[in-house]
PDB file of C-alpha atoms in Angstrom:
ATOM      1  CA  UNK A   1      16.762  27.380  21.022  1.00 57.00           C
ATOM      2  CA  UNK A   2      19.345  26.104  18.501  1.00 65.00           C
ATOM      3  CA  UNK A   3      19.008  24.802  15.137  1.00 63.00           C
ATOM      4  CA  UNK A   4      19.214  21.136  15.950  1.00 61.00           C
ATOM      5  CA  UNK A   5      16.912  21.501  19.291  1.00 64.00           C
ATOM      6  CA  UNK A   6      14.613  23.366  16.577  1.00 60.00           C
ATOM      7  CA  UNK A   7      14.985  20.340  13.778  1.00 68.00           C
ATOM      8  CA  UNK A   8      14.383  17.871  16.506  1.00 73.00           C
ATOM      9  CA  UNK A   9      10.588  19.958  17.908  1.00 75.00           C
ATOM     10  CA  UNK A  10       9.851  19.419  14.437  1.00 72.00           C
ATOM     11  CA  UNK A  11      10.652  16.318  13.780  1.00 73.00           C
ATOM     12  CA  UNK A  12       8.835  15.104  16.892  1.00 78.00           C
ATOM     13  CA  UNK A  13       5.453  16.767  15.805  1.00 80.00           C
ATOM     14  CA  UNK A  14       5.960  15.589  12.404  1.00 78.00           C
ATOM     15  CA  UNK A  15       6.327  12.240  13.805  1.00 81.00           C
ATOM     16  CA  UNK A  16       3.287  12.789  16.023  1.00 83.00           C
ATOM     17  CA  UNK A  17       1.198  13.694  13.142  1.00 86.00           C
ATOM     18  CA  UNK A  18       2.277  10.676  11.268  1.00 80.00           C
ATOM     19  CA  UNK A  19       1.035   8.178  13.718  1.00 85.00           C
ATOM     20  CA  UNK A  20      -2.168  10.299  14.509  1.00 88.00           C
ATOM     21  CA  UNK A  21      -2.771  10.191  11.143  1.00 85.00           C
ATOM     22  CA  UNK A  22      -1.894   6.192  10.899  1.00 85.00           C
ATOM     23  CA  UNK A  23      -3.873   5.388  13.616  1.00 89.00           C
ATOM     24  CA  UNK A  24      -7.594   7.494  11.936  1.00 90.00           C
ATOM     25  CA  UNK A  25      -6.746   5.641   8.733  1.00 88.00           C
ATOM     26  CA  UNK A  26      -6.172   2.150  10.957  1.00 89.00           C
ATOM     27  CA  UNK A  27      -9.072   3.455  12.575  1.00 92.00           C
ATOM     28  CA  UNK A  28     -11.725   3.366   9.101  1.00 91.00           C
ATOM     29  CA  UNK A  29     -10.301   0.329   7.426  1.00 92.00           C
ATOM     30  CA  UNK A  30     -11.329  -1.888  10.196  1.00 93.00           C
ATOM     31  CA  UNK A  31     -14.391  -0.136   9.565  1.00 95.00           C
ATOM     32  CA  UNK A  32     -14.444  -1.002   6.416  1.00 94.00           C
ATOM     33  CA  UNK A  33     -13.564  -4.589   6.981  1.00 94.00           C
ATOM     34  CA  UNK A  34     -15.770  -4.842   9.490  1.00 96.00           C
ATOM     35  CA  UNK A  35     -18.406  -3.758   6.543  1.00 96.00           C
ATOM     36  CA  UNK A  36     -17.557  -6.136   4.203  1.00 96.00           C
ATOM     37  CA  UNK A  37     -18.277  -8.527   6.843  1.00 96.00           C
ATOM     38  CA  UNK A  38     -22.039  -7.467   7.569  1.00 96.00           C
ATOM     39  CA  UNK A  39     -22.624  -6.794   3.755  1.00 96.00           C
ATOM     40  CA  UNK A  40     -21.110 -10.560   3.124  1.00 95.00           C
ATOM     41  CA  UNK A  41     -23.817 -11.312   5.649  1.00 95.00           C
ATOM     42  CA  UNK A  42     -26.590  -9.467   3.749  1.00 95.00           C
ATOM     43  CA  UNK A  43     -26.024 -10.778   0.717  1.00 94.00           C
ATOM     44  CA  UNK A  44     -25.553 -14.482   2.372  1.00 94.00           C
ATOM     45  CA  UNK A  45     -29.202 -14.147   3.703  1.00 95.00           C
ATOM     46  CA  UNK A  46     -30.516 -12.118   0.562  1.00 94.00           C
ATOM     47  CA  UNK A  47     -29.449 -15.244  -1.600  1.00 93.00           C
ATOM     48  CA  UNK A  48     -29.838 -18.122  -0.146  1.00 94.00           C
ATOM     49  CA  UNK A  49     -32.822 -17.384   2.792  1.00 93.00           C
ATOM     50  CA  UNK A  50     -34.876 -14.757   0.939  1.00 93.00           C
ATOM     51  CA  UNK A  51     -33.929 -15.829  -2.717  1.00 92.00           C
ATOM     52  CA  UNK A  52     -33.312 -12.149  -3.522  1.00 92.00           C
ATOM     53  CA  UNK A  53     -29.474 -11.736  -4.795  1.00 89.00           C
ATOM     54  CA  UNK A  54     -28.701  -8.165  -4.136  1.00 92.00           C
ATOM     55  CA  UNK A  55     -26.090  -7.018  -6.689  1.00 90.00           C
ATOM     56  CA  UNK A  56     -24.643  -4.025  -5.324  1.00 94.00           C
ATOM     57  CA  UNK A  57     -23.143  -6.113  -2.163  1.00 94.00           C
ATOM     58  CA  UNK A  58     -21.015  -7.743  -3.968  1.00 93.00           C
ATOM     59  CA  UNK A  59     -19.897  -4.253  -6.102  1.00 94.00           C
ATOM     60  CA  UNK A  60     -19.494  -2.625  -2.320  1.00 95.00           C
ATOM     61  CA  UNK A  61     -17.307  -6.107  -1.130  1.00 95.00           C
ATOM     62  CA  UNK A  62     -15.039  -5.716  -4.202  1.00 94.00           C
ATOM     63  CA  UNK A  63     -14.811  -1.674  -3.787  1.00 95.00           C
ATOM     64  CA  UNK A  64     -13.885  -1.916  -0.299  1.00 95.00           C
ATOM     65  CA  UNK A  65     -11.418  -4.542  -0.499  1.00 94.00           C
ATOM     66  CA  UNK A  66      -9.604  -3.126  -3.037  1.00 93.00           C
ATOM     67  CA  UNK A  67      -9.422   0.372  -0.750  1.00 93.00           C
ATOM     68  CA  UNK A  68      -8.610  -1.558   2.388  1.00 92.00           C
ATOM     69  CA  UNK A  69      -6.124  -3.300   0.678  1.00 92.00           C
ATOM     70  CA  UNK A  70      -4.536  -0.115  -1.173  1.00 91.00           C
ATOM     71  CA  UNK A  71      -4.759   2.217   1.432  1.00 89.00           C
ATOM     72  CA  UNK A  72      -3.628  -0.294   4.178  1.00 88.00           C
ATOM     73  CA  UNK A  73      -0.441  -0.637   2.575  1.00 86.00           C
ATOM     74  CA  UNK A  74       0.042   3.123   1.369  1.00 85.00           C
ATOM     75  CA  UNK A  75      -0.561   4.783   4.740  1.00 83.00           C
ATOM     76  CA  UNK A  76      -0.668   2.146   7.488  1.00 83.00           C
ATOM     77  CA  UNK A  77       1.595  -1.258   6.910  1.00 78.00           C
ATOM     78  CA  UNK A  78       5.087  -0.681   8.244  1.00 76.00           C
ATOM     79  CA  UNK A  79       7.772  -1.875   6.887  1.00 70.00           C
ATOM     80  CA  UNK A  80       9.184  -4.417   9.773  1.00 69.00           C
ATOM     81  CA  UNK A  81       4.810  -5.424   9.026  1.00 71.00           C
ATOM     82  CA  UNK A  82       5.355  -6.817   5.618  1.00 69.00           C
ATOM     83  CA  UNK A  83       5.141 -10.165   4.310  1.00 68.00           C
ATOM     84  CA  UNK A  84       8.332 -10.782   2.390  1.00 69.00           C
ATOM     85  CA  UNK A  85       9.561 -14.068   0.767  1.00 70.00           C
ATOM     86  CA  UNK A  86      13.384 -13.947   0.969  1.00 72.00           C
ATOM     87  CA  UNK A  87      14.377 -17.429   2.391  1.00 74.00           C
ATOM     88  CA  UNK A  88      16.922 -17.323  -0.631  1.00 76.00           C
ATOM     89  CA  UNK A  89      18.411 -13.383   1.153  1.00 73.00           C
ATOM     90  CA  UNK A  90      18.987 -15.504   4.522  1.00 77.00           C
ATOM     91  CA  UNK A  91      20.914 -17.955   2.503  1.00 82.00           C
ATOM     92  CA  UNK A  92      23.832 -15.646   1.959  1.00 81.00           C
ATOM     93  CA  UNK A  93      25.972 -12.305   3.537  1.00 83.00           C
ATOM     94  CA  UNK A  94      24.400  -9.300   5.065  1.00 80.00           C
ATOM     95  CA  UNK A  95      26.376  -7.611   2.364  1.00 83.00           C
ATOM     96  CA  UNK A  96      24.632  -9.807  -0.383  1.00 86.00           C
ATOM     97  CA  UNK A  97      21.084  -8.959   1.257  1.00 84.00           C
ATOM     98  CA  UNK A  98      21.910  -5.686   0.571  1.00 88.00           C
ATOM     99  CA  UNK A  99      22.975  -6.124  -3.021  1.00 90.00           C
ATOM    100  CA  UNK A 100      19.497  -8.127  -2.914  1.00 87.00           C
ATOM    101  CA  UNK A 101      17.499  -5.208  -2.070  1.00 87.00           C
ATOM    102  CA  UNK A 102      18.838  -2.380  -3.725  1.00 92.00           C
ATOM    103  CA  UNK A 103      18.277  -4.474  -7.183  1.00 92.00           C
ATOM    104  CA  UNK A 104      14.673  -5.649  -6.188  1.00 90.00           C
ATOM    105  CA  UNK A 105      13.362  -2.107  -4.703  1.00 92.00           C
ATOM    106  CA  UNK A 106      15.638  -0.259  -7.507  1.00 95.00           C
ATOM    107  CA  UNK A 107      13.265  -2.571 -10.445  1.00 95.00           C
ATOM    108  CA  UNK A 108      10.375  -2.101  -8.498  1.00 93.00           C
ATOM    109  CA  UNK A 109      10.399   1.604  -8.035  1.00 95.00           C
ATOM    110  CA  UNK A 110      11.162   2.112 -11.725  1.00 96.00           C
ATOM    111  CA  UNK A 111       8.215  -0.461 -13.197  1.00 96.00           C
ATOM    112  CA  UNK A 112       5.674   1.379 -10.466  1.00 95.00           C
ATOM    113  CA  UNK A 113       6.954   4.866 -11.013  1.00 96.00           C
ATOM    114  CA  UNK A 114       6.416   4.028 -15.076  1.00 96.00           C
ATOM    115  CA  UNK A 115       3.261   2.959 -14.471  1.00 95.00           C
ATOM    116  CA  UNK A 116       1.756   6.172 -12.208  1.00 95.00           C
ATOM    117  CA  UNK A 117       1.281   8.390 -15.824  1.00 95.00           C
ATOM    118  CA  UNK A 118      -0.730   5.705 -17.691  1.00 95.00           C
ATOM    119  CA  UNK A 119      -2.541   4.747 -14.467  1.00 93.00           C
ATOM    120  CA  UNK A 120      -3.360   8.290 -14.043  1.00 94.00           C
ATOM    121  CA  UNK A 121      -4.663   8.851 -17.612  1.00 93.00           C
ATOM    122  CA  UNK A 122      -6.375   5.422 -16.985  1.00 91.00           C
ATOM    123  CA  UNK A 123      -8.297   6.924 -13.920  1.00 91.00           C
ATOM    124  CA  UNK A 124      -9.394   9.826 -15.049  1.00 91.00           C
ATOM    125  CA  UNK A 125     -10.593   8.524 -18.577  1.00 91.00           C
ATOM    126  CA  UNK A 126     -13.102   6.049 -16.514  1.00 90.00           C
ATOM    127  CA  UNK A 127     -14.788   8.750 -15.178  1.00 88.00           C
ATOM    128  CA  UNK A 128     -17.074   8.468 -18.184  1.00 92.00           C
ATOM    129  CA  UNK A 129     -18.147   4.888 -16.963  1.00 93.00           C
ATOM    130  CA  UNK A 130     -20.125   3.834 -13.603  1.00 93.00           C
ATOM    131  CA  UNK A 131     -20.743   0.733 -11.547  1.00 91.00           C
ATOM    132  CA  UNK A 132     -23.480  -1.179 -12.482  1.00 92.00           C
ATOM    133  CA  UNK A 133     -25.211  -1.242  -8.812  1.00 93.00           C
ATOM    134  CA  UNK A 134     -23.977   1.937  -6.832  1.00 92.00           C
ATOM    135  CA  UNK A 135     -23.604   4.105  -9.421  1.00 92.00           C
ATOM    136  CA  UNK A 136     -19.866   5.256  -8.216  1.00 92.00           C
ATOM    137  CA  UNK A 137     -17.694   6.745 -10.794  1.00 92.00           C
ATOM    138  CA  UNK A 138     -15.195   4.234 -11.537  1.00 92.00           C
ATOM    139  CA  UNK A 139     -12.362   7.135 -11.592  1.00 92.00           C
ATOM    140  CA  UNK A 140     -13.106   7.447  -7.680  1.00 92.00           C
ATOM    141  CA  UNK A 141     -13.219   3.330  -7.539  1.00 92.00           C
ATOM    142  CA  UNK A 142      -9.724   3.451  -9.464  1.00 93.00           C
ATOM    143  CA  UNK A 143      -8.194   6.502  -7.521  1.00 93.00           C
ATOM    144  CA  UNK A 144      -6.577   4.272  -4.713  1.00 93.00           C
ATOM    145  CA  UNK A 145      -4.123   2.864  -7.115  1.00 93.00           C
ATOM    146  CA  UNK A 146      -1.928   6.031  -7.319  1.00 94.00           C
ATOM    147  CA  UNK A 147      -1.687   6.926  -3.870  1.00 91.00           C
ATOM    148  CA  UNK A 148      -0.889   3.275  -3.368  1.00 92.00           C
ATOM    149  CA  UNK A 149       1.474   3.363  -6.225  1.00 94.00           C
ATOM    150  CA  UNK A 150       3.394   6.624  -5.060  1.00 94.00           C
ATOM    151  CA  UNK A 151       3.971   4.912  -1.821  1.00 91.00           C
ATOM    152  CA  UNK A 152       5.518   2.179  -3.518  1.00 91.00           C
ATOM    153  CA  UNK A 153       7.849   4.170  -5.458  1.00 94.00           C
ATOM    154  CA  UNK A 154       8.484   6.031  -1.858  1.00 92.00           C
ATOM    155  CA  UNK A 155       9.469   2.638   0.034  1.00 90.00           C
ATOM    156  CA  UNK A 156      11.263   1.454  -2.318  1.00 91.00           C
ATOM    157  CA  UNK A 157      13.753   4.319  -2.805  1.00 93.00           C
ATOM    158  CA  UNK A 158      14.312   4.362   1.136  1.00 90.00           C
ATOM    159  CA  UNK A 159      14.836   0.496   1.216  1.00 89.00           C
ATOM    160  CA  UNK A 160      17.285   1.046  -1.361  1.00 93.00           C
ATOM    161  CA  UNK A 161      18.860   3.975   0.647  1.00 93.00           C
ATOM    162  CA  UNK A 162      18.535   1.897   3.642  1.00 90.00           C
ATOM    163  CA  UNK A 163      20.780  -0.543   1.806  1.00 90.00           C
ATOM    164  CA  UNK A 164      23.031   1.527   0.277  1.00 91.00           C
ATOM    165  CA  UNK A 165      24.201   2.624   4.206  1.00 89.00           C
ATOM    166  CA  UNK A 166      23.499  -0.165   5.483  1.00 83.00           C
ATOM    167  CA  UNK A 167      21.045   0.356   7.803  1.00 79.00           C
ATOM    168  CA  UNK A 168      19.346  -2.637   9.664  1.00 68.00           C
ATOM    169  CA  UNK A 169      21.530  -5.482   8.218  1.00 63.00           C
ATOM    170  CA  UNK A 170      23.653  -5.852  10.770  1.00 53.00           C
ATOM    171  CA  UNK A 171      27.196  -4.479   9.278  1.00 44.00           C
ATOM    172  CA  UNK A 172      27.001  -1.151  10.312  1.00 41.00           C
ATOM    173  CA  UNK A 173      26.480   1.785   8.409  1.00 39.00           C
ATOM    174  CA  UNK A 174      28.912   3.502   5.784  1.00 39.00           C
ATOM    175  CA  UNK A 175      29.998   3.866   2.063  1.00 41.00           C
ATOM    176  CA  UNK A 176      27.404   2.026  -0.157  1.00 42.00           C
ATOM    177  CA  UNK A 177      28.639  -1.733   0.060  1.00 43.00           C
ATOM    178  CA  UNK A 178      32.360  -1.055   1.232  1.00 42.00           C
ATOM    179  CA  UNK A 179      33.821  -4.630   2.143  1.00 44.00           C
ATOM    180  CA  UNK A 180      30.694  -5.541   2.575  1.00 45.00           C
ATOM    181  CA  UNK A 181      29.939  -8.300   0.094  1.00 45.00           C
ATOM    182  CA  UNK A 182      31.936 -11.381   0.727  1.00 42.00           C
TER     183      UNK A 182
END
């Protein structure tokens, strides 16, 4: 077997891996949407039927959204997926879109990437506090933020590198930019 046929095999199972792991995490956040929905419920009836708020459904609504939302994005949004607002990119060249991006993701990267140290010291000093209902440590309530925030910092840089050659815009790939903005 040569190198590349070698690369390649492991590549592929790295790739399988990947989406097997995608599709479990898929897999328990509609789960956990599907949770907030019959806790919504509960605490709908609790209220307004049996007069009897029950505080820790809403604690377990905001807990879980914030994970679904975190962890949805870190490990199982795809790129093509997201929800960008760039009628002002379409306005001008493929080699302007690129310019575009590599500022945008560049400044984004670098503010998120700033941020992962203080968020970190952030989550671990609120491990002295809990939630008021369920009694969860708020540095495990917190914790979502840096996974999410390292896959930030992740996307960006290969957006940027995906600009920089070119990749996906529709004017080939190459040297970063070469003849490309008009």
């Amino acid at each position: 077997m040569t190198d590349v046929a070698v690369n390649d095999a492991v590549a592929a199972q790295a790739k399988g891996w990947v989406e097997r792991a995608r599709s479990a995490i898929d897999m328990a956040l509609a789960f956990m949407m599907g949770s907030i929905l019959v806790v919504f419920l509960i605490q709908i009836v609790a209220r307004y039927a049996l007069n009897t708020p029950m505080g820790w459904t809403i604690e377990y609504v905001a807990i879980a959204w914030v994970w679904g939302i975190f962890l949805g994005f870190a490990f199982v949004l795809r790129d093509e997926e997201m929800l960008r607002i760039d009628f002002l990119v379409h306005m001008v060249s493929p080699g302007w879109q690129r310019v575009f991006d590599i500022v945008a993701h560049s400044i984004c990267a670098v503010i998120i990437a700033w941020s992962i140290p203080k968020s970190w010291g952030y989550v671990s000093f609120m491990s002295i506090e809990k939630t008021a209902y369920m009694l969860i440590p708020f540095h495990i309530v917190f914790a979502v933020y840096i996974p999410f925030a390292i896959s930030v910092v992740v996307r960006s840089a290969l957006a940027v590198r995906r600009a920089i050659t070119g990749t996906g815009y529709g004017v080939g790939s190459g040297p970063a930019l070469q003849g490309a903005v008009n």
